[in-house]
Short mmCIF file of C-alpha atoms and ligand atoms in Angstrom, two decimals:
data_model
loop_
_atom_site.label_atom_id
_atom_site.label_comp_id
_atom_site.label_asym_id
_atom_site.label_seq_id
_atom_site.Cartn_x
_atom_site.Cartn_y
_atom_site.Cartn_z
CA GLN A 205 -14.93 -3.83 55.28
CA THR A 206 -18.79 -4.54 55.91
CA SER A 207 -20.97 -4.49 52.68
CA GLY A 208 -24.45 -3.02 52.46
CA ALA A 209 -25.77 -6.13 51.39
CA GLN A 210 -24.81 -7.76 54.79
CA GLY A 211 -27.68 -9.32 57.02
CA LYS A 212 -30.15 -9.21 54.54
CA LYS A 213 -31.85 -11.77 52.64
CA TYR A 214 -32.24 -11.90 48.85
CA THR A 215 -34.57 -13.21 46.75
CA ILE A 216 -32.87 -14.83 43.63
CA ALA A 217 -34.29 -16.28 40.46
CA THR A 218 -33.04 -19.02 38.17
CA ASP A 219 -33.31 -21.26 35.49
CA THR A 220 -34.81 -24.71 35.96
CA THR A 221 -32.64 -27.41 34.47
CA PHE A 222 -29.33 -25.88 32.75
CA ALA A 223 -26.58 -28.21 34.22
CA PRO A 224 -23.76 -28.14 34.97
CA PHE A 225 -24.90 -24.20 36.01
CA GLU A 226 -28.22 -24.97 37.43
CA PHE A 227 -29.91 -28.53 37.78
CA ARG A 228 -31.26 -31.12 40.58
CA ASP A 229 -28.55 -33.50 42.03
CA PRO A 230 -30.75 -36.68 40.96
CA ALA A 231 -29.42 -38.08 43.95
CA THR A 232 -30.76 -35.27 46.58
CA GLY A 233 -33.16 -33.23 44.67
CA LYS A 234 -31.33 -30.20 45.30
CA LEU A 235 -30.42 -27.52 43.81
CA THR A 236 -26.76 -27.52 42.85
CA GLY A 237 -24.07 -26.56 39.90
CA ILE A 238 -21.90 -23.63 39.56
CA ASP A 239 -24.04 -20.84 39.55
CA MET A 240 -25.85 -22.18 43.05
CA ASP A 241 -22.42 -22.57 44.06
CA LEU A 242 -21.03 -19.39 43.10
CA LEU A 243 -24.16 -17.86 44.95
CA LYS A 244 -23.73 -19.56 47.75
CA ALA A 245 -20.01 -18.88 48.50
CA ILE A 246 -20.46 -15.33 47.84
CA ALA A 247 -23.39 -15.03 49.64
CA GLU A 248 -21.30 -16.71 53.16
CA ASP A 249 -18.27 -14.34 52.42
CA GLN A 250 -20.38 -11.06 51.95
CA GLY A 251 -23.15 -12.14 54.89
CA PHE A 252 -26.12 -11.98 53.03
CA GLU A 253 -28.84 -14.58 52.93
CA VAL A 254 -30.69 -16.25 49.50
CA GLU A 255 -33.59 -17.58 48.61
CA ILE A 256 -33.54 -19.34 45.45
CA GLN A 257 -36.46 -19.41 42.99
CA SER A 258 -36.16 -22.24 40.15
CA VAL A 259 -38.69 -20.81 37.89
CA GLY A 260 -36.95 -21.08 33.99
CA PHE A 261 -34.75 -18.61 32.45
CA GLN A 262 -37.53 -16.52 30.84
CA ALA A 263 -39.65 -16.41 33.95
CA ALA A 264 -36.46 -15.51 36.10
CA VAL A 265 -35.84 -12.50 33.98
CA THR A 266 -39.22 -11.50 34.17
CA ALA A 267 -39.67 -11.42 38.15
CA VAL A 268 -36.44 -9.36 38.23
CA ASP A 269 -37.65 -6.80 35.68
CA ALA A 270 -41.11 -6.84 37.88
CA GLY A 271 -39.37 -6.45 40.98
CA GLN A 272 -40.70 -10.07 42.19
CA ALA A 273 -37.19 -11.24 42.86
CA ASP A 274 -33.81 -9.50 43.77
CA GLY A 275 -31.58 -10.53 41.42
CA VAL A 276 -31.21 -13.48 38.29
CA ILE A 277 -27.98 -15.94 38.26
CA ALA A 278 -29.09 -18.34 35.30
CA GLY A 279 -26.26 -18.37 32.87
CA MET A 280 -27.20 -14.96 31.75
CA GLY A 281 -25.75 -13.43 28.99
CA ILE A 282 -24.47 -9.79 29.85
CA THR A 283 -25.68 -8.16 26.53
CA ASP A 284 -26.35 -4.82 25.24
CA GLU A 285 -29.60 -5.12 24.89
CA ARG A 286 -30.52 -6.18 28.52
CA LYS A 287 -28.26 -3.31 29.65
CA GLN A 288 -30.88 -1.38 29.12
CA LYS A 289 -33.06 -3.21 31.93
CA PHE A 290 -30.49 -4.67 34.27
CA ASP A 291 -27.61 -3.97 35.99
CA PHE A 292 -24.68 -6.82 35.67
CA SER A 293 -21.81 -7.97 37.65
CA GLU A 294 -18.81 -8.47 36.64
CA PRO A 295 -18.20 -11.29 34.46
CA TYR A 296 -17.76 -14.95 35.78
CA PHE A 297 -17.76 -17.30 32.61
CA ASP A 298 -17.02 -17.03 29.08
CA SER A 299 -19.82 -18.60 26.88
CA GLY A 300 -21.04 -19.15 23.07
CA ILE A 301 -23.82 -20.96 21.11
CA GLN A 302 -23.85 -24.15 19.19
CA MET A 303 -26.16 -26.42 17.27
CA ALA A 304 -26.95 -29.91 18.45
CA ILE A 305 -28.79 -32.75 16.71
CA SER A 306 -29.64 -36.38 17.69
CA GLU A 307 -26.79 -38.53 17.63
CA ASN A 308 -28.71 -41.30 15.26
CA ASN A 309 -28.92 -38.32 12.57
CA ASP A 310 -26.70 -38.49 9.61
CA GLU A 311 -28.46 -35.96 7.44
CA ILE A 312 -27.59 -32.76 9.13
CA LYS A 313 -24.06 -31.60 9.21
CA GLY A 314 -24.15 -27.75 9.20
CA TYR A 315 -27.14 -24.61 9.31
CA GLU A 316 -27.63 -25.38 5.19
CA ASP A 317 -29.13 -28.83 6.04
CA LEU A 318 -31.61 -27.31 8.13
CA GLU A 319 -33.81 -25.68 4.88
CA GLY A 320 -37.70 -26.66 5.69
CA LYS A 321 -36.90 -28.07 9.03
CA THR A 322 -38.19 -27.25 12.68
CA VAL A 323 -35.12 -26.31 15.31
CA VAL A 324 -35.61 -25.54 19.22
CA ALA A 325 -34.33 -22.68 21.05
CA LYS A 326 -35.24 -21.78 24.40
CA THR A 327 -37.65 -18.31 24.65
CA GLY A 328 -35.59 -15.40 25.47
CA THR A 329 -32.62 -16.51 25.20
CA GLU A 330 -28.98 -15.99 23.11
CA GLY A 331 -29.53 -19.02 21.49
CA GLU A 332 -32.96 -18.15 19.87
CA ALA A 333 -31.28 -14.89 18.47
CA VAL A 334 -28.61 -16.79 17.07
CA ALA A 335 -31.14 -19.52 15.64
CA LYS A 336 -33.45 -16.02 14.09
CA GLU A 337 -30.47 -14.76 12.17
CA LEU A 338 -29.21 -18.10 10.84
CA ALA A 339 -33.51 -18.64 9.92
CA GLU A 340 -33.58 -16.17 7.65
CA GLU A 341 -30.36 -17.02 5.23
CA HIS A 342 -31.03 -21.04 6.11
CA ASN A 343 -35.11 -20.99 6.02
CA PHE A 344 -36.01 -23.20 8.62
CA ARG A 345 -38.24 -22.81 11.46
CA ILE A 346 -37.63 -21.98 15.03
CA LYS A 347 -40.13 -23.33 18.02
CA GLY A 348 -39.16 -21.61 21.20
CA LEU A 349 -39.33 -23.88 24.50
CA ASP A 350 -38.93 -22.77 28.09
CA GLN A 351 -36.55 -25.51 29.52
CA SER A 352 -33.43 -27.36 28.14
CA ALA A 353 -34.37 -30.48 29.33
CA THR A 354 -37.81 -30.08 27.19
CA MET A 355 -35.66 -29.11 24.03
CA TYR A 356 -33.36 -32.12 24.18
CA GLU A 357 -36.39 -34.22 24.66
CA SER A 358 -38.13 -33.09 21.30
CA VAL A 359 -34.88 -33.33 19.36
CA LYS A 360 -34.67 -37.08 20.85
CA ASN A 361 -38.01 -38.15 19.60
CA GLY A 362 -38.08 -36.01 16.50
CA THR A 363 -40.20 -33.12 16.98
CA ALA A 364 -37.17 -31.00 16.07
CA VAL A 365 -34.08 -31.73 14.36
CA ALA A 366 -31.63 -29.65 16.17
CA VAL A 367 -31.54 -27.62 19.48
CA PHE A 368 -29.68 -23.97 19.71
CA ASP A 369 -27.92 -23.64 23.39
CA ASP A 370 -25.10 -22.18 25.12
CA TYR A 371 -22.11 -24.67 24.39
CA PRO A 372 -21.09 -25.41 28.06
CA VAL A 373 -24.36 -26.55 28.74
CA LEU A 374 -24.44 -28.55 25.46
CA ALA A 375 -21.16 -30.36 26.12
CA TYR A 376 -21.98 -31.26 29.45
CA GLY A 377 -25.22 -32.80 28.74
CA VAL A 378 -23.45 -34.41 25.63
CA GLU A 379 -20.66 -35.67 27.96
CA GLN A 380 -23.66 -37.16 30.23
CA GLY A 381 -24.98 -39.44 27.69
CA ASN A 382 -28.02 -37.15 26.99
CA GLY A 383 -28.27 -38.28 23.12
CA LEU A 384 -27.12 -35.75 21.35
CA LYS A 385 -24.07 -34.75 19.13
CA ILE A 386 -22.95 -31.07 18.71
CA VAL A 387 -22.35 -30.61 14.79
CA THR A 388 -21.42 -26.69 14.81
CA ASP A 389 -18.70 -24.68 15.30
CA LYS A 390 -19.05 -22.47 18.50
CA VAL A 391 -20.91 -19.06 17.78
CA PRO A 392 -18.75 -16.94 19.97
CA GLY A 393 -21.56 -15.25 22.60
CA SER A 394 -21.14 -13.35 25.88
CA GLN A 395 -20.44 -13.73 29.28
CA TYR A 396 -22.35 -14.60 32.36
CA GLY A 397 -23.28 -12.30 34.59
CA PHE A 398 -25.25 -11.97 37.59
CA ALA A 399 -28.30 -9.22 37.34
CA VAL A 400 -30.24 -7.18 39.40
CA LYS A 401 -32.83 -4.69 38.01
CA LYS A 402 -31.35 -1.42 36.16
CA ASP A 403 -30.43 1.03 39.41
CA HIS A 404 -32.33 -1.10 42.28
CA ASN A 405 -30.31 -3.72 44.38
CA THR A 406 -27.48 -2.09 44.18
CA GLU A 407 -25.74 -2.90 47.33
CA LEU A 408 -27.00 -6.62 46.25
CA LEU A 409 -24.51 -6.32 43.04
CA GLU A 410 -21.40 -4.63 44.81
CA ALA A 411 -21.74 -7.62 47.36
CA PHE A 412 -21.84 -9.39 44.27
CA ASN A 413 -18.81 -8.55 42.61
CA ALA A 414 -16.65 -8.46 45.95
CA GLY A 415 -17.35 -11.85 47.21
CA LEU A 416 -16.36 -12.54 43.00
CA LYS A 417 -13.53 -11.34 43.70
CA ASN A 418 -12.61 -13.00 46.72
CA LEU A 419 -13.81 -16.47 45.28
CA LYS A 420 -11.34 -15.65 42.70
CA ASP A 421 -8.00 -14.76 44.70
CA SER A 422 -8.56 -17.58 47.07
CA GLY A 423 -9.11 -20.12 44.56
CA GLU A 424 -12.68 -21.15 45.27
CA TYR A 425 -13.98 -19.77 42.18
CA ASP A 426 -11.37 -22.43 40.18
CA LYS A 427 -12.24 -25.24 42.39
CA VAL A 428 -15.87 -24.71 41.99
CA VAL A 429 -15.47 -24.62 38.09
CA ASP A 430 -13.56 -27.57 37.93
CA SER A 431 -15.89 -29.53 40.22
CA TYR A 432 -18.45 -29.44 37.23
CA LEU A 433 -15.98 -28.99 34.17
CA GLY A 434 -13.11 -31.25 35.05
CA GLY A 435 -10.69 -28.38 34.38
CA ALA A 436 -11.84 -28.77 30.82
CA SER A 437 -13.43 -25.48 30.87
N1 LIG B 572 -26.81 -17.63 28.13
C1 LIG B 572 -28.19 -17.53 27.41
C2 LIG B 572 -28.99 -16.53 27.51
O1 LIG B 572 -28.74 -15.45 28.17
C3 LIG B 572 -28.87 -18.69 27.77
C4 LIG B 572 -29.22 -18.98 29.48
C5 LIG B 572 -30.25 -20.00 29.95
O2 LIG B 572 -31.14 -20.50 29.28
N2 LIG B 572 -30.25 -19.96 31.49
O3 LIG B 572 -29.61 -15.98 26.98
#
């Protein structure tokens, strides 16, 4: 069965540094990660081409909304609010939000220790939404930043005491020795999906779903995820 996406070339926007979903391989400088590998395999399976724009999360979402990119894959949570502007693929990964602090910090043990302090979260993300909700009860300030790398840096250099981000990303970073530690339980979050602008690029969305199903059936999906998360997911 041929898909309507076959032979076409699509521009797909993504985040900059969101390891292990999208990041630059330190050795080659090339964009790699679970999202990149899945998208590449799906495109091959369905016979379409992709050009990746690594622009940051908020910028990627905005680009698709503005019709400047055809789709976004960026560890993007499928939420009811976003469904008003975007059509999502079948979910491909379960996520959630956690809080991390500097590994040298022994003062912050939970949200109640954040009173009067500043935390960072990525602008326009679910992590930011979770932080905003907690901030009312626990009386802390939130600084919005555009990149996970910058957020982690500001926690390490003391500009902020904590960061709210997706737990698979935080866990991966901590494991890689990024100087942070995780101190709270997961706040259950949404599942990741590939998105197109609502009622646009329907054939691309269908091809993504068909390709994703093929990758799951063939075991390739598990292979990709395990190659980054070592089966620990
Ligand atoms: N999963 C989060 C969201 O959808 C964060 C995505 C990201 O930072 N790339 O809001």
